[in-house]
Amino acid sequence: MKAAVFHTPGSPLSIEDVSIGKPGPHEVLIRTRAVGVCHSDLHLVDGLLPHPAPVILGHEAAGVVEAVGELVRTVRPGDHVVTCLSVYCGHCEHCLTGELSLCISPDTRRSKEEEPRLAYRHKPMPQFANLSAFAEQMLVHEHACVAIRRDMPLDRAALIGCGVTTGTGAVFHTAKVAPGETVAVIGCGGIGLSAINGAALAGAGRIIAIDMLDSKLDLARTFGATDVISAKDTDVVKAVRDLTRGGVHHAFECIGLKSTAEQAFTMLRRGGTATVIGMVKPGVKLDIDPYQLLQGKRLQGSVMGSNRFPVDMPRLVDFYMTGKLRLDEMISRRLKLEQINEAFDELRLGELARSVIVFED
């Protein structure tokens, strides 16, 4: 199969032939139809996060099932599916207590004694995020995908596989935003826009979008923001406090910077919660005034929106099909696999919400 292969940080990905195995007992072979280009992929391409290479990146995908292993019960050939990197085993303590996104059981991966799912130039190839989606096919554990209704456009369904689930899930599950509460979202990329949309679905009373780009703030209004703040020349913490007369109930950091994570915590009202969704560089230390903890304020992280994706994703699809979840406006460009490096160049500029790699039928 053709795949975009990452070799070394700072170098463009190359389109090459990669071998893919046949499904094991609990595995699913998927014909990839669409993959979103996410900042998490860019972090590896630019060397901010280490990963063994060569490797196929990509983790925000949708496709059609081609074949399944003999013990697979969740999907069948012909099913339209969305994949998810938070693959779960179903029997560890996290899974049994409803925390599927925290599962790290090795049971969902092939052992070292087995043939690898992917091979490059006749050598085993690591699989990125249990998926490796920048390729014509994916071979995954059955608990890394979920079937969805067939009338859902797959280029939009792909976005649900990471960014949309992460943003809405942080609102619904991690923070548990209640109707009438006030929300601030820092960063209006794909995840931030999804958090805004999720806050609107949750019934938040006031939703404040914060970004450096006016174009993204305009887009944020489309997704449900009631107020916008340009971070170019504004003290955003003061602006949020002035708008809400003391701070917000919930702040969501969707960029992954030290400064914005600290701002999210500082703009809270007493008893408020700041949820860091963005991928902060490992080793970075946050400066938090401990006195604010005595005001009942909380700072927390969110792993893939604390999702239960086999339940969440079909519901998000239904939200889209009924006009409640906005995905059309999130796609800035549709590209071919051969244009993958263009997508990363555009992502570095930070001006687009999402580019999607689309495979021909």
Short mmCIF file of C-alpha atoms in Angstrom, two decimals:
data_model
loop_
_atom_site.label_atom_id
_atom_site.label_comp_id
_atom_site.label_asym_id
_atom_site.label_seq_id
_atom_site.Cartn_x
_atom_site.Cartn_y
_atom_site.Cartn_z
CA MET A 1 0.00 0.00 0.00
CA LYS A 2 1.01 3.66 -0.43
CA ALA A 3 1.78 5.57 2.75
CA ALA A 4 3.37 8.84 3.88
CA VAL A 5 6.52 7.80 5.75
CA PHE A 6 8.21 9.99 8.36
CA HIS A 7 11.98 9.47 8.63
CA THR A 8 13.63 12.31 10.56
CA PRO A 9 12.47 15.56 12.23
CA GLY A 10 12.60 18.55 9.93
CA SER A 11 12.47 16.45 6.76
CA PRO A 12 9.41 16.11 4.49
CA LEU A 13 7.40 12.91 4.55
CA SER A 14 7.85 10.65 1.53
CA ILE A 15 5.19 8.59 -0.27
CA GLU A 16 6.41 5.00 -0.31
CA ASP A 17 5.26 1.40 -0.45
CA VAL A 18 4.70 -0.25 2.94
CA SER A 19 3.59 -3.82 3.62
CA ILE A 20 0.54 -4.43 5.81
CA GLY A 21 -0.44 -7.73 7.41
CA LYS A 22 -3.68 -9.68 7.54
CA PRO A 23 -6.10 -9.29 10.44
CA GLY A 24 -5.40 -11.34 13.55
CA PRO A 25 -8.27 -12.77 15.64
CA HIS A 26 -9.25 -9.39 17.15
CA GLU A 27 -8.06 -7.13 14.33
CA VAL A 28 -9.74 -5.11 11.58
CA LEU A 29 -8.39 -4.13 8.16
CA ILE A 30 -9.73 -0.73 7.08
CA ARG A 31 -9.59 0.99 3.70
CA THR A 32 -8.74 4.59 4.65
CA ARG A 33 -11.04 7.24 3.15
CA ALA A 34 -10.05 10.42 5.03
CA VAL A 35 -7.49 11.57 7.63
CA GLY A 36 -7.34 14.90 9.44
CA VAL A 37 -3.93 16.55 9.84
CA CYS A 38 -3.48 17.25 13.55
CA HIS A 39 -0.99 19.26 15.62
CA SER A 40 0.03 16.05 17.40
CA ASP A 41 1.39 14.76 14.08
CA LEU A 42 3.19 18.08 13.52
CA HIS A 43 4.90 17.85 16.92
CA LEU A 44 6.62 14.66 15.75
CA VAL A 45 7.46 16.00 12.30
CA ASP A 46 9.11 19.05 13.87
CA GLY A 47 10.94 17.02 16.50
CA LEU A 48 9.10 18.34 19.56
CA LEU A 49 8.11 14.80 20.55
CA PRO A 50 10.37 11.80 19.98
CA HIS A 51 9.15 8.66 18.23
CA PRO A 52 10.90 5.67 16.61
CA ALA A 53 11.23 6.07 12.84
CA PRO A 54 10.61 5.35 10.05
CA VAL A 55 6.92 5.45 10.91
CA ILE A 56 3.54 6.28 9.36
CA LEU A 57 1.89 9.09 11.30
CA GLY A 58 -1.80 10.06 11.25
CA HIS A 59 -4.47 9.23 13.82
CA GLU A 60 -7.68 11.14 12.96
CA ALA A 61 -9.30 8.87 10.40
CA ALA A 62 -12.37 7.28 8.91
CA GLY A 63 -12.77 4.49 6.39
CA VAL A 64 -14.52 1.29 5.34
CA VAL A 65 -13.89 -2.15 6.83
CA GLU A 66 -12.37 -4.58 4.32
CA ALA A 67 -11.74 -7.66 6.48
CA VAL A 68 -12.00 -8.74 10.12
CA GLY A 69 -10.41 -11.41 12.31
CA GLU A 70 -12.32 -14.52 13.33
CA LEU A 71 -13.13 -13.25 16.85
CA VAL A 72 -14.19 -9.71 15.93
CA ARG A 73 -17.75 -8.97 16.99
CA THR A 74 -17.99 -5.16 16.88
CA VAL A 75 -17.73 -4.45 13.12
CA ARG A 76 -18.22 -6.27 9.81
CA PRO A 77 -16.80 -5.90 6.28
CA GLY A 78 -18.49 -2.97 4.57
CA ASP A 79 -19.08 -1.02 7.78
CA HIS A 80 -18.15 2.65 7.77
CA VAL A 81 -15.95 3.34 10.79
CA VAL A 82 -14.16 6.09 12.67
CA THR A 83 -10.89 5.17 14.36
CA CYS A 84 -9.62 6.34 17.75
CA LEU A 85 -6.11 6.30 19.18
CA SER A 86 -7.39 5.58 22.70
CA VAL A 87 -7.79 1.86 22.01
CA TYR A 88 -9.09 0.00 25.06
CA CYS A 89 -8.77 -3.60 26.25
CA GLY A 90 -12.13 -3.81 28.02
CA HIS A 91 -10.98 -5.69 31.13
CA CYS A 92 -8.38 -3.58 33.00
CA GLU A 93 -9.26 -1.44 36.03
CA HIS A 94 -9.59 1.72 33.92
CA CYS A 95 -11.92 0.07 31.42
CA LEU A 96 -14.04 -1.60 34.07
CA THR A 97 -14.55 1.73 35.87
CA GLY A 98 -15.54 3.58 32.70
CA GLU A 99 -12.20 5.32 32.03
CA LEU A 100 -11.59 3.81 28.60
CA SER A 101 -9.32 6.65 27.44
CA LEU A 102 -6.81 5.83 30.21
CA CYS A 103 -6.29 2.21 29.16
CA ILE A 104 -2.69 1.33 28.31
CA SER A 105 -3.01 -2.45 28.27
CA PRO A 106 -0.58 -4.18 25.90
CA ASP A 107 -3.35 -6.64 24.99
CA THR A 108 -4.47 -4.39 22.12
CA ARG A 109 -1.08 -4.56 20.38
CA ARG A 110 0.80 -7.43 18.78
CA SER A 111 3.51 -8.98 20.91
CA LYS A 112 7.17 -8.94 19.89
CA GLU A 113 6.90 -12.63 19.04
CA GLU A 114 4.20 -12.00 16.44
CA GLU A 115 4.63 -10.64 12.93
CA PRO A 116 4.30 -6.84 12.91
CA ARG A 117 1.19 -5.19 11.52
CA LEU A 118 3.41 -3.02 9.30
CA ALA A 119 6.73 -3.66 7.56
CA TYR A 120 9.00 -1.25 5.70
CA ARG A 121 11.65 -2.59 3.37
CA HIS A 122 11.18 -6.05 4.87
CA LYS A 123 11.77 -4.81 8.44
CA PRO A 124 9.21 -4.35 11.24
CA MET A 125 7.72 -0.86 11.38
CA PRO A 126 6.27 0.69 14.56
CA GLN A 127 2.62 1.71 14.48
CA PHE A 128 1.88 5.28 15.51
CA ALA A 129 -0.92 5.72 18.06
CA ASN A 130 -2.13 2.18 17.31
CA LEU A 131 -3.30 3.46 13.91
CA SER A 132 -0.76 4.92 11.42
CA ALA A 133 -3.47 6.51 9.31
CA PHE A 134 -1.55 8.41 6.59
CA ALA A 135 -1.83 5.31 4.43
CA GLU A 136 -4.25 3.62 2.07
CA GLN A 137 -5.08 0.99 4.70
CA MET A 138 -5.03 0.59 8.49
CA LEU A 139 -4.75 -2.64 10.47
CA VAL A 140 -6.03 -2.05 14.00
CA HIS A 141 -7.45 -3.77 17.06
CA GLU A 142 -11.25 -3.96 16.93
CA HIS A 143 -11.41 -1.65 19.98
CA ALA A 144 -9.68 1.10 17.99
CA CYS A 145 -12.69 1.76 15.74
CA VAL A 146 -16.46 2.08 15.88
CA ALA A 147 -19.11 1.66 13.19
CA ILE A 148 -21.17 4.71 12.23
CA ARG A 149 -24.22 5.32 10.03
CA ARG A 150 -23.44 5.09 6.32
CA ASP A 151 -25.00 8.40 5.33
CA MET A 152 -22.32 10.29 7.28
CA PRO A 153 -19.71 11.88 4.95
CA LEU A 154 -16.39 10.22 5.81
CA ASP A 155 -14.23 13.33 5.36
CA ARG A 156 -16.21 14.97 8.16
CA ALA A 157 -16.41 11.77 10.18
CA ALA A 158 -12.60 11.64 10.27
CA LEU A 159 -12.50 14.84 12.34
CA ILE A 160 -14.51 13.12 15.05
CA GLY A 161 -11.65 10.61 15.43
CA CYS A 162 -9.49 13.03 17.43
CA GLY A 163 -10.05 16.78 17.47
CA VAL A 164 -13.82 16.82 17.82
CA THR A 165 -13.93 14.01 20.37
CA THR A 166 -11.11 15.64 22.35
CA GLY A 167 -12.73 19.08 22.42
CA THR A 168 -16.33 18.08 23.05
CA GLY A 169 -15.32 15.30 25.44
CA ALA A 170 -13.29 17.70 27.58
CA VAL A 171 -16.47 19.75 27.98
CA PHE A 172 -18.92 16.86 28.48
CA HIS A 173 -16.84 14.34 30.42
CA THR A 174 -13.68 15.91 31.88
CA ALA A 175 -15.08 19.26 33.02
CA LYS A 176 -18.78 18.32 33.05
CA VAL A 177 -19.95 21.80 32.06
CA ALA A 178 -23.47 22.42 33.37
CA PRO A 179 -26.22 24.50 31.73
CA GLY A 180 -25.80 28.22 32.44
CA GLU A 181 -22.13 28.07 33.43
CA THR A 182 -19.57 30.40 31.87
CA VAL A 183 -16.79 29.06 29.64
CA ALA A 184 -13.59 30.49 28.15
CA VAL A 185 -11.72 28.70 25.36
CA ILE A 186 -8.13 29.70 24.60
CA GLY A 187 -7.15 28.78 21.04
CA CYS A 188 -9.66 28.37 18.22
CA GLY A 189 -8.13 25.61 16.13
CA GLY A 190 -9.90 22.31 15.55
CA ILE A 191 -9.95 21.29 19.22
CA GLY A 192 -10.85 24.75 20.48
CA LEU A 193 -13.72 25.11 18.02
CA SER A 194 -14.96 21.68 19.10
CA ALA A 195 -14.81 22.73 22.74
CA ILE A 196 -16.84 25.83 21.86
CA ASN A 197 -19.39 23.72 19.99
CA GLY A 198 -19.48 21.29 22.92
CA ALA A 199 -20.04 24.11 25.40
CA ALA A 200 -22.97 25.34 23.30
CA LEU A 201 -24.42 21.81 23.22
CA ALA A 202 -23.97 21.57 27.00
CA GLY A 203 -25.99 24.77 27.45
CA ALA A 204 -23.23 27.06 28.69
CA GLY A 205 -24.57 30.52 29.41
CA ARG A 206 -21.61 32.45 28.09
CA ILE A 207 -18.84 31.13 25.83
CA ILE A 208 -15.78 33.35 25.39
CA ALA A 209 -13.38 32.53 22.52
CA ILE A 210 -9.78 33.77 22.69
CA ASP A 211 -7.30 33.74 19.79
CA MET A 212 -4.68 35.85 18.04
CA LEU A 213 -6.36 35.69 14.62
CA ASP A 214 -9.53 37.61 13.82
CA SER A 215 -10.48 35.01 11.20
CA LYS A 216 -10.53 32.28 13.83
CA LEU A 217 -12.56 34.45 16.19
CA ASP A 218 -15.12 34.98 13.42
CA LEU A 219 -15.24 31.21 12.96
CA ALA A 220 -15.64 30.75 16.72
CA ARG A 221 -18.88 32.76 16.63
CA THR A 222 -20.20 30.31 14.04
CA PHE A 223 -19.44 27.43 16.41
CA GLY A 224 -21.29 29.03 19.34
CA ALA A 225 -19.07 31.66 20.97
CA THR A 226 -21.09 34.47 22.53
CA ASP A 227 -18.05 36.71 23.03
CA VAL A 228 -14.59 36.93 21.44
CA ILE A 229 -11.32 38.38 22.71
CA SER A 230 -8.31 39.11 20.51
CA ALA A 231 -5.13 38.12 22.33
CA LYS A 232 -2.93 40.29 20.09
CA ASP A 233 -2.90 43.37 22.29
CA THR A 234 -5.21 42.53 25.20
CA ASP A 235 -4.75 41.34 28.76
CA VAL A 236 -7.00 38.34 28.23
CA VAL A 237 -7.29 37.45 31.92
CA LYS A 238 -8.51 40.95 32.79
CA ALA A 239 -10.83 40.98 29.79
CA VAL A 240 -12.43 37.67 30.83
CA ARG A 241 -12.79 38.81 34.43
CA ASP A 242 -14.41 42.07 33.30
CA LEU A 243 -16.83 40.27 30.99
CA THR A 244 -17.91 37.80 33.67
CA ARG A 245 -17.58 40.00 36.75
CA GLY A 246 -14.98 37.85 38.42
CA GLY A 247 -13.99 34.97 36.15
CA VAL A 248 -15.39 31.91 34.41
CA HIS A 249 -16.59 28.60 35.78
CA HIS A 250 -14.52 26.73 33.18
CA ALA A 251 -11.47 27.62 31.10
CA PHE A 252 -10.14 25.31 28.37
CA GLU A 253 -6.56 25.65 27.14
CA CYS A 254 -6.38 24.31 23.57
CA ILE A 255 -2.91 25.37 22.39
CA GLY A 256 -0.34 23.68 24.63
CA LEU A 257 1.69 26.66 25.88
CA LYS A 258 2.93 27.45 29.38
CA SER A 259 1.59 31.02 29.22
CA THR A 260 -1.91 30.09 28.07
CA ALA A 261 -2.20 27.23 30.59
CA GLU A 262 -1.38 29.70 33.35
CA GLN A 263 -3.87 32.21 31.93
CA ALA A 264 -6.60 29.54 31.93
CA PHE A 265 -6.11 28.96 35.65
CA THR A 266 -5.87 32.66 36.51
CA MET A 267 -9.08 33.65 34.71
CA LEU A 268 -11.22 31.33 36.86
CA ARG A 269 -13.75 32.48 39.41
CA ARG A 270 -13.72 30.97 42.88
CA GLY A 271 -14.38 27.24 42.59
CA GLY A 272 -13.67 27.23 38.86
CA THR A 273 -11.85 24.56 36.83
CA ALA A 274 -9.16 24.98 34.19
CA THR A 275 -8.78 22.04 31.80
CA VAL A 276 -5.57 21.82 29.76
CA ILE A 277 -6.29 20.05 26.48
CA GLY A 278 -3.31 21.33 24.47
CA MET A 279 -0.12 19.26 24.36
CA VAL A 280 2.34 21.17 26.55
CA LYS A 281 5.96 20.30 25.83
CA PRO A 282 7.25 17.63 28.26
CA GLY A 283 9.29 19.09 31.13
CA VAL A 284 7.65 22.52 31.08
CA LYS A 285 6.77 23.77 34.58
CA LEU A 286 3.68 25.86 35.26
CA ASP A 287 3.78 28.79 37.68
CA ILE A 288 0.56 28.72 39.68
CA ASP A 289 -0.24 30.89 42.68
CA PRO A 290 -1.00 28.28 45.39
CA TYR A 291 -3.26 30.77 47.19
CA GLN A 292 -5.73 30.38 44.31
CA LEU A 293 -6.02 26.69 45.18
CA LEU A 294 -7.42 27.79 48.52
CA GLN A 295 -10.21 29.49 46.58
CA GLY A 296 -11.36 26.09 45.37
CA LYS A 297 -9.86 26.48 41.90
CA ARG A 298 -8.73 23.35 40.07
CA LEU A 299 -6.22 22.67 37.29
CA GLN A 300 -6.65 19.39 35.41
CA GLY A 301 -5.67 17.62 32.23
CA SER A 302 -7.82 15.74 29.75
CA VAL A 303 -6.81 12.59 27.84
CA MET A 304 -8.65 12.52 24.50
CA GLY A 305 -11.64 14.20 26.10
CA SER A 306 -12.06 11.40 28.69
CA ASN A 307 -13.96 9.67 25.91
CA ARG A 308 -16.02 6.51 25.72
CA PHE A 309 -15.65 6.64 21.96
CA PRO A 310 -17.80 3.60 21.01
CA VAL A 311 -20.71 5.51 22.54
CA ASP A 312 -19.59 9.10 21.99
CA MET A 313 -18.70 9.00 18.30
CA PRO A 314 -22.02 7.67 16.95
CA ARG A 315 -23.75 10.33 19.06
CA LEU A 316 -21.49 13.05 17.63
CA VAL A 317 -22.34 11.78 14.15
CA ASP A 318 -26.04 12.14 14.97
CA PHE A 319 -25.38 15.67 16.26
CA TYR A 320 -23.79 16.53 12.91
CA MET A 321 -26.56 14.97 10.87
CA THR A 322 -29.15 17.01 12.78
CA GLY A 323 -27.19 20.25 12.37
CA LYS A 324 -26.05 20.59 15.99
CA LEU A 325 -22.37 19.75 15.47
CA ARG A 326 -20.51 21.93 12.99
CA LEU A 327 -17.93 20.07 10.91
CA ASP A 328 -18.28 21.51 7.40
CA GLU A 329 -16.89 24.88 8.50
CA MET A 330 -13.92 23.21 10.21
CA ILE A 331 -12.44 21.79 7.00
CA SER A 332 -10.25 24.42 5.37
CA ARG A 333 -8.73 22.24 2.63
CA ARG A 334 -9.07 18.75 1.19
CA LEU A 335 -5.79 17.35 -0.10
CA LYS A 336 -4.40 14.17 -1.63
CA LEU A 337 -1.87 12.00 0.23
CA GLU A 338 0.85 13.33 -2.08
CA GLN A 339 0.16 16.82 -0.69
CA ILE A 340 0.75 15.83 2.94
CA ASN A 341 3.73 18.17 3.35
CA GLU A 342 1.63 21.11 2.16
CA ALA A 343 -0.82 20.31 4.95
CA PHE A 344 1.96 20.46 7.55
CA ASP A 345 3.26 23.74 6.13
CA GLU A 346 -0.21 25.25 6.48
CA LEU A 347 -0.57 23.85 9.99
CA ARG A 348 2.64 25.64 11.03
CA LEU A 349 1.14 28.96 9.91
CA GLY A 350 -1.76 28.42 12.30
CA GLU A 351 -4.31 30.09 10.05
CA LEU A 352 -6.47 27.09 9.12
CA ALA A 353 -8.79 25.04 11.30
CA ARG A 354 -8.24 21.61 9.69
CA SER A 355 -6.84 20.13 6.49
CA VAL A 356 -8.07 16.67 5.53
CA ILE A 357 -6.28 14.09 3.41
CA VAL A 358 -8.89 12.42 1.20
CA PHE A 359 -8.31 9.10 -0.58
CA GLU A 360 -10.03 8.29 -3.86
CA ASP A 361 -12.57 5.45 -3.87
#
